[in-house]
CSV table of C-alpha atoms in Angstrom, one decimal:
chain,number,residue,atom,x,y,z
J,205,MET,CA,-6.8,45.9,-12.7
J,206,ALA,CA,-4.2,43.1,-12.0
J,207,PRO,CA,-5.3,40.5,-9.5
J,208,LYS,CA,-3.6,40.7,-6.1
J,209,LEU,CA,-1.2,37.9,-5.4
J,210,ASP,CA,0.0,37.4,-1.8
J,211,ALA,CA,-0.2,34.9,1.0
J,212,SER,CA,-3.9,35.6,1.5
J,213,VAL,CA,-4.6,33.2,-1.5
J,214,PHE,CA,-3.7,30.4,0.8
J,215,THR,CA,-6.1,31.2,3.6
J,216,LEU,CA,-8.1,28.2,4.6
J,217,ASP,CA,-10.4,27.2,7.5
J,218,ALA,CA,-8.0,25.0,9.3
J,219,SER,CA,-10.6,23.2,11.5
J,220,ALA,CA,-12.8,22.5,8.5
J,221,GLU,CA,-9.9,21.2,6.4
J,222,VAL,CA,-8.7,18.9,9.2
J,223,GLU,CA,-12.2,17.4,9.5
J,224,ARG,CA,-12.5,17.1,5.7
J,225,ILE,CA,-9.1,15.4,5.4
J,226,GLY,CA,-10.0,13.1,8.3
J,227,ALA,CA,-13.2,12.0,6.6
J,228,ARG,CA,-11.4,11.3,3.4
J,229,LEU,CA,-8.7,9.4,5.2
J,230,ARG,CA,-11.3,7.2,6.9
J,231,GLU,CA,-12.9,6.5,3.6
J,232,ILE,CA,-9.7,5.8,1.8
J,233,VAL,CA,-8.0,3.7,4.5
J,234,GLY,CA,-11.1,1.8,5.7
J,235,ARG,CA,-13.3,1.5,2.7
J,236,ASP,CA,-11.0,1.6,-0.3
J,237,LEU,CA,-7.8,0.1,1.2
J,238,ARG,CA,-9.4,-2.1,3.9
J,239,ARG,CA,-6.7,-1.3,6.4
J,240,ARG,CA,-7.1,-0.9,10.2
J,241,GLY,CA,-4.9,2.2,10.8
J,242,VAL,CA,-2.0,4.1,9.4
J,243,VAL,CA,1.8,4.2,9.7
J,244,VAL,CA,3.5,7.6,9.6
J,245,ALA,CA,7.2,8.2,9.6
J,246,LEU,CA,8.0,11.3,11.5
J,247,SER,CA,11.1,13.4,10.5
J,248,GLY,CA,10.5,16.3,12.9
J,249,GLY,CA,9.6,18.5,10.0
J,250,VAL,CA,6.3,20.2,9.5
J,251,ASP,CA,4.9,17.9,6.8
J,252,SER,CA,5.2,14.7,8.7
J,253,SER,CA,4.2,16.3,12.0
J,254,VAL,CA,1.0,17.7,10.4
J,255,CYS,CA,0.3,14.2,8.9
J,256,VAL,CA,0.5,12.7,12.4
J,257,GLY,CA,-2.0,15.2,13.6
J,258,LEU,CA,-4.3,14.6,10.7
J,259,ALA,CA,-4.1,10.8,11.3
J,260,VAL,CA,-4.7,11.0,15.0
J,261,LYS,CA,-7.8,13.3,14.4
J,262,ALA,CA,-9.0,10.8,11.8
J,263,PHE,CA,-8.4,7.5,13.5
J,264,GLY,CA,-7.6,8.2,17.1
J,265,PRO,CA,-4.1,7.7,18.7
J,266,ASP,CA,-4.5,3.9,19.0
J,267,LYS,CA,-4.7,3.4,15.2
J,268,VAL,CA,-1.7,5.5,14.3
J,269,PHE,CA,1.8,3.9,14.4
J,270,VAL,CA,4.5,6.6,14.5
J,271,LEU,CA,8.0,5.7,13.4
J,272,LEU,CA,11.3,7.7,13.8
J,273,LEU,CA,13.9,6.5,11.4
J,274,PRO,CA,17.3,8.1,12.1
J,275,GLU,CA,20.6,7.1,10.6
J,276,ARG,CA,24.1,8.2,11.5
J,277,GLU,CA,24.0,11.3,9.3
J,278,SER,CA,20.5,12.6,10.1
J,279,SER,CA,19.9,15.5,12.4
J,280,GLN,CA,20.0,14.6,16.0
J,281,ALA,CA,17.3,17.2,16.6
J,282,SER,CA,14.9,15.4,14.4
J,283,VAL,CA,14.6,12.5,16.8
J,284,THR,CA,14.1,14.8,19.8
J,285,LEU,CA,11.6,16.9,18.0
J,286,GLY,CA,9.8,13.8,16.6
J,287,LYS,CA,9.3,12.5,20.1
J,288,ARG,CA,7.9,15.8,21.2
J,289,VAL,CA,5.4,15.8,18.3
J,290,ALA,CA,4.3,12.2,19.0
J,291,ALA,CA,3.8,13.1,22.7
J,292,HIS,CA,1.9,16.3,21.7
J,293,PHE,CA,-0.6,14.1,19.8
J,294,GLY,CA,-0.7,11.4,22.5
J,295,VAL,CA,1.0,8.7,20.5
J,296,GLU,CA,4.0,6.5,21.2
J,297,ALA,CA,6.9,6.8,18.7
J,298,THR,CA,8.9,3.7,17.8
J,299,ILE,CA,12.6,4.3,16.8
J,300,ASN,CA,14.1,2.1,14.1
J,301,ASP,CA,17.7,3.2,13.3
J,302,ILE,CA,18.4,2.4,9.7
J,303,THR,CA,22.2,3.0,9.8
J,304,SER,CA,23.1,-0.7,9.6
J,305,ALA,CA,20.7,-1.3,6.7
J,306,LEU,CA,22.4,1.6,4.9
J,307,GLU,CA,25.8,0.2,5.6
J,308,GLY,CA,24.7,-3.1,4.3
J,309,PHE,CA,23.6,-1.6,1.1
J,310,GLY,CA,26.9,0.2,0.8
J,311,ALA,CA,25.1,3.5,0.7
J,312,TYR,CA,27.7,5.7,2.5
J,313,ARG,CA,30.6,4.0,0.7
J,314,LEU,CA,29.1,4.3,-2.8
J,315,ARG,CA,28.2,7.9,-2.1
J,316,ASP,CA,31.7,8.8,-0.9
J,317,GLU,CA,33.4,7.0,-3.9
J,318,ALA,CA,31.4,9.3,-6.2
J,319,MET,CA,32.3,12.3,-4.1
J,320,ARG,CA,36.0,11.4,-4.6
J,321,GLU,CA,35.6,11.8,-8.3
J,322,VAL,CA,35.1,15.5,-7.7
J,323,PHE,CA,37.2,15.9,-4.5
J,324,PRO,CA,39.8,13.1,-4.5
J,325,GLN,CA,40.6,13.8,-0.8
J,326,TYR,CA,37.0,13.4,0.3
J,327,GLY,CA,36.7,11.0,3.3
J,328,GLU,CA,36.4,10.7,7.0
J,329,GLY,CA,35.3,13.9,8.7
J,330,TRP,CA,34.2,15.6,5.5
J,331,LYS,CA,30.7,17.0,5.1
J,332,SER,CA,28.9,17.8,1.9
J,333,LYS,CA,25.7,18.9,0.1
J,334,LEU,CA,24.5,19.3,-3.4
J,335,VAL,CA,23.3,22.8,-4.4
J,336,ILE,CA,21.2,23.5,-7.5
J,337,ALA,CA,22.2,26.3,-9.8
J,338,GLY,CA,21.5,27.6,-13.3
J,339,GLY,CA,17.8,27.3,-13.9
J,340,THR,CA,16.7,30.7,-12.5
J,341,GLN,CA,19.5,32.4,-14.5
J,342,GLY,CA,18.0,31.0,-17.7
J,343,GLY,CA,20.5,28.2,-18.0
J,344,PHE,CA,20.2,24.5,-17.6
J,345,ASN,CA,19.8,23.2,-14.0
J,346,TYR,CA,23.0,21.7,-12.7
J,347,PHE,CA,24.4,20.8,-9.3
J,348,LYS,CA,27.5,21.9,-7.5
J,349,LEU,CA,29.1,19.8,-4.8
J,350,VAL,CA,29.8,21.9,-1.7
J,351,ALA,CA,32.1,20.1,0.7
J,352,LYS,CA,33.6,21.1,4.1
J,353,ALA,CA,36.9,19.5,4.9
J,354,PRO,CA,37.8,18.5,8.5
J,355,ASP,CA,40.1,21.6,8.7
J,356,GLY,CA,37.0,23.8,8.1
J,357,SER,CA,37.9,24.8,4.5
J,358,MET,CA,35.0,24.9,2.0
J,359,HIS,CA,35.2,23.5,-1.5
J,360,GLU,CA,32.8,24.0,-4.3
J,361,GLU,CA,32.8,22.4,-7.8
J,362,ARG,CA,30.2,21.7,-10.5
J,363,ILE,CA,29.6,18.0,-10.4
J,364,PRO,CA,29.8,16.0,-13.7
J,365,GLY,CA,26.9,13.7,-14.7
J,366,LYS,CA,28.2,10.3,-13.7
J,367,PRO,CA,29.2,11.1,-10.1
J,368,TYR,CA,26.1,13.2,-9.7
J,369,LEU,CA,23.9,10.3,-10.6
J,370,GLN,CA,25.8,8.0,-8.3
J,371,ILE,CA,25.6,10.4,-5.3
J,372,VAL,CA,21.9,10.8,-5.7
J,373,ALA,CA,21.4,7.0,-6.2
J,374,ALA,CA,23.4,6.3,-3.1
J,375,GLN,CA,21.5,8.9,-1.0
J,376,ASN,CA,18.2,7.5,-2.3
J,377,PHE,CA,18.9,4.4,-0.3
J,378,LYS,CA,18.0,6.5,2.8
J,379,GLN,CA,14.5,7.3,1.6
J,380,ARG,CA,14.0,3.7,0.3
J,381,ALA,CA,15.3,2.1,3.4
J,382,ARG,CA,12.9,4.2,5.5
J,383,LYS,CA,9.9,3.3,3.3
J,384,THR,CA,10.9,-0.4,3.6
J,385,MET,CA,10.6,-0.1,7.4
J,386,GLU,CA,7.3,1.7,7.1
J,387,TYR,CA,5.9,-1.1,5.0
J,388,PHE,CA,7.2,-3.8,7.3
J,389,HIS,CA,5.1,-2.3,10.2
J,390,ALA,CA,2.2,-1.6,7.9
J,391,ASP,CA,2.1,-5.2,6.7
J,392,ARG,CA,2.4,-6.7,10.2
J,393,LEU,CA,-0.3,-4.3,11.6
J,394,ASN,CA,-2.5,-4.4,8.5
J,395,TYR,CA,-2.2,-0.6,8.3
J,396,ALA,CA,-1.8,1.8,5.4
J,397,VAL,CA,1.3,3.9,4.8
J,398,ILE,CA,1.0,7.6,4.8
J,399,GLY,CA,3.1,9.7,2.4
J,400,THR,CA,3.8,13.2,3.5
J,401,PRO,CA,4.6,15.3,0.5
J,402,ASN,CA,3.1,18.8,0.3
J,403,ARG,CA,1.8,20.2,-3.0
J,404,LEU,CA,5.0,21.8,-4.0
J,405,GLU,CA,7.0,18.6,-3.5
J,406,TYR,CA,4.3,16.4,-5.2
J,407,ASP,CA,3.9,18.8,-8.1
J,408,GLN,CA,7.6,19.3,-8.7
J,409,GLY,CA,8.6,15.7,-8.3
J,410,PHE,CA,10.7,16.3,-5.2
J,411,PHE,CA,10.7,12.8,-3.9
J,412,VAL,CA,12.5,9.5,-4.4
J,413,LYS,CA,10.6,6.9,-6.5
J,414,ASN,CA,9.8,4.0,-4.2
J,415,GLY,CA,11.3,6.0,-1.4
J,416,ASP,CA,9.3,8.9,0.2
J,417,GLY,CA,7.3,8.9,-3.1
J,418,SER,CA,5.8,5.6,-2.2
J,419,ALA,CA,2.7,5.5,0.0
J,420,ASP,CA,-0.9,4.3,0.1
J,421,VAL,CA,-2.4,7.7,0.8
J,422,LYS,CA,-1.0,11.3,0.8
J,423,PRO,CA,-3.1,13.5,3.0
J,424,ILE,CA,-1.4,16.8,2.3
J,425,ALA,CA,-0.4,16.5,-1.4
J,426,HIS,CA,-3.1,19.0,-2.3
J,427,LEU,CA,-1.9,21.6,0.3
J,428,TYR,CA,0.6,24.4,-0.5
J,429,LYS,CA,3.5,24.5,2.0
J,430,THR,CA,2.1,27.7,3.4
J,431,GLN,CA,-1.1,25.9,4.2
J,432,VAL,CA,0.7,23.0,5.9
J,433,TYR,CA,2.3,25.6,8.2
J,434,ALA,CA,-1.2,27.0,8.9
J,435,LEU,CA,-2.3,23.5,10.0
J,436,ALA,CA,0.8,23.2,12.1
J,437,ARG,CA,-0.2,26.4,14.0
J,438,HIS,CA,-3.7,25.1,14.2
J,439,PHE,CA,-2.4,21.9,15.9
J,440,ALA,CA,-0.3,24.1,18.2
J,441,LEU,CA,2.9,22.3,17.2
J,442,PRO,CA,6.2,23.4,18.8
J,443,ASP,CA,7.7,26.7,17.5
J,444,GLU,CA,10.6,24.9,16.0
J,445,ILE,CA,8.2,23.2,13.6
J,446,CYS,CA,5.9,26.1,13.0
J,447,ASN,CA,8.8,28.4,12.2
J,448,GLY,CA,11.3,25.8,10.8
J,449,ARG,CA,12.7,26.1,7.3
J,450,PRO,CA,12.3,23.1,4.9
J,451,THR,CA,15.4,21.0,4.8
J,452,THR,CA,16.4,17.8,3.1
J,453,ASP,CA,18.2,16.2,6.1
J,454,THR,CA,19.8,13.9,3.6
J,455,TYR,CA,23.3,15.3,3.2
J,456,THR,CA,25.9,15.9,5.9
J,457,LEU,CA,26.0,19.7,5.5
J,458,ALA,CA,22.7,21.4,6.5
J,459,GLN,CA,20.9,22.0,3.3
J,460,GLY,CA,17.7,23.9,2.5
J,461,GLN,CA,15.2,22.6,0.0
J,462,ASP,CA,15.6,25.8,-1.9
J,463,GLU,CA,19.4,25.1,-2.2
J,464,PHE,CA,18.9,21.6,-3.4
J,465,TYR,CA,15.9,21.6,-5.6
J,466,PHE,CA,13.6,24.6,-5.7
J,467,ALA,CA,14.4,27.9,-7.4
J,468,LEU,CA,13.1,30.0,-4.5
J,469,PRO,CA,12.3,29.8,-0.8
J,470,TYR,CA,9.0,28.0,-0.2
J,471,GLU,CA,6.9,31.1,0.4
J,472,LYS,CA,7.7,32.4,-3.1
J,473,MET,CA,7.6,29.0,-4.7
J,474,ASP,CA,4.0,28.6,-3.3
J,475,LEU,CA,3.0,31.9,-4.8
J,476,ALA,CA,4.7,31.0,-8.1
J,477,LEU,CA,3.0,27.6,-8.3
J,478,TRP,CA,-0.4,29.1,-7.3
J,479,ALA,CA,0.1,31.9,-9.9
J,480,LEU,CA,0.9,29.4,-12.7
J,481,ASN,CA,-2.0,27.2,-11.7
J,482,HIS,CA,-4.3,30.2,-12.0
J,483,ASP,CA,-2.8,31.5,-15.3
J,484,LEU,CA,-1.6,34.7,-13.8
J,485,PRO,CA,0.7,36.9,-16.0
J,486,GLN,CA,4.4,36.8,-15.1
J,487,ALA,CA,4.2,40.5,-14.2
J,488,VAL,CA,1.8,39.8,-11.4
J,489,LEU,CA,4.1,37.1,-10.0
J,490,ALA,CA,7.1,39.4,-10.4
J,491,ASP,CA,5.4,42.0,-8.3
J,492,ALA,CA,4.5,39.5,-5.6
J,493,ILE,CA,7.9,38.0,-5.3
J,494,GLY,CA,9.9,41.1,-5.9
J,495,SER,CA,11.6,40.1,-9.1
J,496,THR,CA,11.5,41.3,-12.7
J,497,PRO,CA,8.9,39.9,-15.2
J,498,GLU,CA,11.8,38.2,-17.0
J,499,GLN,CA,12.9,36.4,-13.8
J,500,ALA,CA,9.3,35.4,-13.1
J,501,ALA,CA,9.0,33.9,-16.6
J,502,LEU,CA,12.1,31.8,-15.8
J,503,VAL,CA,10.5,30.6,-12.6
J,504,TYR,CA,7.4,29.6,-14.5
J,505,LYS,CA,9.6,27.8,-17.1
J,506,ASP,CA,11.5,26.0,-14.3
J,507,ILE,CA,8.3,24.8,-12.7
J,508,GLN,CA,7.0,23.5,-16.0
J,509,ALA,CA,10.3,21.9,-16.8
J,510,LYS,CA,10.4,20.0,-13.5
J,511,ARG,CA,6.8,18.8,-13.9
J,512,ALA,CA,7.7,17.5,-17.4
J,513,THR,CA,10.9,15.8,-16.4
J,514,THR,CA,9.5,14.1,-13.2
J,515,ARG,CA,6.3,12.7,-14.8
J,516,ALA,CA,7.9,9.3,-14.7
J,517,LEU,CA,8.3,9.4,-10.9
J,518,HIS,CA,4.5,9.5,-10.6
J,519,SER,CA,3.9,6.5,-13.0
J,520,ARG,CA,2.7,3.1,-12.2
J,521,PRO,CA,4.8,0.5,-14.1
J,522,LEU,CA,4.1,0.9,-17.8
J,523,LEU,CA,2.9,-2.2,-19.7
J,524,ILE,CA,3.5,-3.3,-23.2
J,525,ASP,CA,-0.2,-4.1,-23.6
J,526,PRO,CA,-3.0,-3.0,-21.2
J,527,VAL,CA,-4.4,-5.7,-18.9
J,528,ALA,CA,-7.9,-4.4,-18.7
J,529,GLU,CA,-9.1,-6.9,-16.0
J,530,VAL,CA,-6.8,-5.2,-13.4
J,531,LYS,CA,-8.4,-2.0,-12.2
J,532,PRO,CA,-6.2,-0.2,-9.7
J,533,LEU,CA,-7.9,2.1,-7.2
N,80,MET,CA,35.3,23.1,-43.1
N,81,THR,CA,36.1,19.4,-42.9
N,82,ASP,CA,36.6,19.7,-39.1
N,83,ALA,CA,33.2,21.5,-38.8
N,84,VAL,CA,31.4,18.9,-40.9
N,85,SER,CA,32.9,16.0,-38.9
N,86,MET,CA,32.2,17.7,-35.6
N,87,THR,CA,28.5,18.0,-36.7
N,88,ASP,CA,28.4,14.3,-37.4
N,89,GLN,CA,30.1,13.4,-34.2
N,90,VAL,CA,27.7,15.6,-32.1
N,91,ARG,CA,24.6,14.3,-34.0
N,92,ASN,CA,25.8,10.7,-33.5
N,93,PHE,CA,26.3,11.2,-29.8
N,94,ILE,CA,22.9,12.7,-29.4
N,95,THR,CA,21.0,10.0,-31.4
N,96,ALA,CA,23.0,7.2,-29.8
N,97,ASN,CA,22.5,8.4,-26.2
N,98,PHE,CA,19.1,9.9,-26.1
N,99,TYR,CA,15.8,8.9,-27.5
N,100,VAL,CA,15.2,10.6,-30.8
N,101,THR,CA,12.0,9.5,-32.5
N,102,ASP,CA,13.5,9.7,-36.0
N,103,PRO,CA,17.3,10.2,-36.0
N,104,LYS,CA,17.4,10.8,-39.7
N,105,ALA,CA,14.9,13.7,-39.3
N,106,LEU,CA,16.9,15.5,-36.6
N,107,LYS,CA,17.9,18.8,-38.2
N,108,GLU,CA,20.9,20.8,-37.0
N,109,GLU,CA,18.7,23.7,-35.9
N,110,ASP,CA,16.2,21.6,-34.0
N,111,SER,CA,15.8,22.6,-30.4
N,112,LEU,CA,16.8,19.6,-28.3
N,113,LEU,CA,14.8,21.0,-25.3
N,114,ASP,CA,11.6,21.7,-27.3
N,115,LYS,CA,11.8,18.3,-28.9
N,116,GLY,CA,12.1,16.7,-25.5
N,117,ILE,CA,15.4,15.0,-26.5
N,118,ILE,CA,17.5,16.4,-23.7
N,119,ASP,CA,16.9,17.3,-20.0
N,120,SER,CA,19.2,18.6,-17.3
N,121,THR,CA,20.7,15.2,-16.6
N,122,GLY,CA,21.2,14.8,-20.4
N,123,VAL,CA,23.0,18.1,-20.6
N,124,LEU,CA,25.5,16.9,-18.0
N,125,GLU,CA,26.2,13.8,-20.2
N,126,LEU,CA,26.5,16.0,-23.2
N,127,ILE,CA,29.0,18.3,-21.5
N,128,GLY,CA,31.0,15.3,-20.4
N,129,PHE,CA,31.2,14.2,-24.0
N,130,LEU,CA,32.2,17.6,-25.3
N,131,GLU,CA,34.8,18.1,-22.6
N,132,SER,CA,36.4,14.7,-23.1
N,133,THR,CA,36.2,14.6,-26.9
N,134,TYR,CA,37.2,18.2,-27.7
N,135,LYS,CA,39.4,18.9,-24.7
N,136,ILE,CA,37.5,22.0,-23.7
N,137,LYS,CA,36.2,23.2,-20.3
N,138,VAL,CA,32.6,24.3,-20.2
N,139,GLU,CA,32.2,27.0,-17.6
N,140,ASP,CA,29.0,27.2,-15.4
N,141,ALA,CA,27.9,30.4,-17.1
N,142,GLU,CA,28.2,28.7,-20.5
N,143,MET,CA,25.6,26.0,-19.7
N,144,ILE,CA,22.8,27.9,-21.5
N,145,PRO,CA,20.5,26.9,-24.3
N,146,ASP,CA,22.2,29.5,-26.6
N,147,ASN,CA,25.3,27.3,-26.5
N,148,LEU,CA,23.8,23.8,-26.2
N,149,ASP,CA,20.2,23.6,-27.4
N,150,SER,CA,20.8,22.3,-31.0
N,151,VAL,CA,23.5,20.4,-32.9
N,152,ALA,CA,24.3,23.7,-34.8
N,153,ARG,CA,24.6,25.7,-31.6
N,154,ILE,CA,26.8,23.0,-30.0
N,155,VAL,CA,29.2,22.9,-32.9
N,156,SER,CA,29.3,26.7,-33.0
N,157,PHE,CA,30.0,26.8,-29.3
N,158,VAL,CA,32.7,24.2,-29.3
N,159,THR,CA,34.4,25.8,-32.4
N,160,SER,CA,34.5,29.1,-30.6
N,161,LYS,CA,36.0,27.5,-27.5
N,162,LYS,CA,38.7,25.8,-29.4
N,163,GLY,CA,39.6,29.2,-30.9
């Protein structure tokens, strides 16, 4: 009989998991890293919110430094929600706006220059996002640039390689600038920096190298997104967080993570990842996500392709010859 | 025939010059560029840029599939059919 695949595979004892993660956080931060507390950047999304909760449970509110890092294009709601989450856990939130840092890097200008290679009229008042396509239809993954003009008209065009790379590189300034602020506070407080990827993001390389991919410890990288939401409910976080959809909050048009990077909405991606990790046949996955076995096979292939192509994002610097005396933790 | 031979060389040369190929001389026309780890999604965009500018064709979204692009032979066949 075929194994049953549904959300029940993600059931966990939330209290026990929070305690277990807390114990490991204390070991890692105190014993291994020799730091006094942790810095958490809060986006108002479920991952960072749960990480704040885990950190407060592990170390107490006085040892958790919470940062909100807005910029001129990030969602206004993220700051408001972030403050609510911080208050919910009894911690102060410090706001460091990174707009001027991004302007100094030329992030917005360099991004818009690349946008104009696709839409020459792109400029003030335009909004845009990148949307992934191709992979789940059996083709190569590629991106379309979706742009909204000030007059409300929508424009969509496949984006060639050079402007695509420049747009992503320019947007990556956002994640890297945020991480720079986190490490400033971590260094001055002698704290460790928490990274907030969930298992899907970590596994699939959905992070910026030396941006949100950089951290001293990642407390939820082993948890499927479905499980992160379970912990959010356990922590009694606001409804907007417990029921919110994963977004990137990077581009100026609202953009779901499933539009930008993943083949499917997170509930189905979690099932696909779990199924692949447990060697379930594609027919079982197909049944669980309401697709054909052929489509399920393409999802498996897409997961494996993203793992392979993002291996470099997880790497330490590669050396020509090993230096055996250096033993990283 | 001469056009097809020279296109094969041009495509081969582009691939071996722009991507890491362990042994360029050993790259066969039928070798899968994906299976050999020579090309990924970003590489495909670079390849398409090269094909469009060199052969004055437009690659449609639906044509960005391994059947058309996953080996030197497939690429040449695809471009030849596009040029008519």
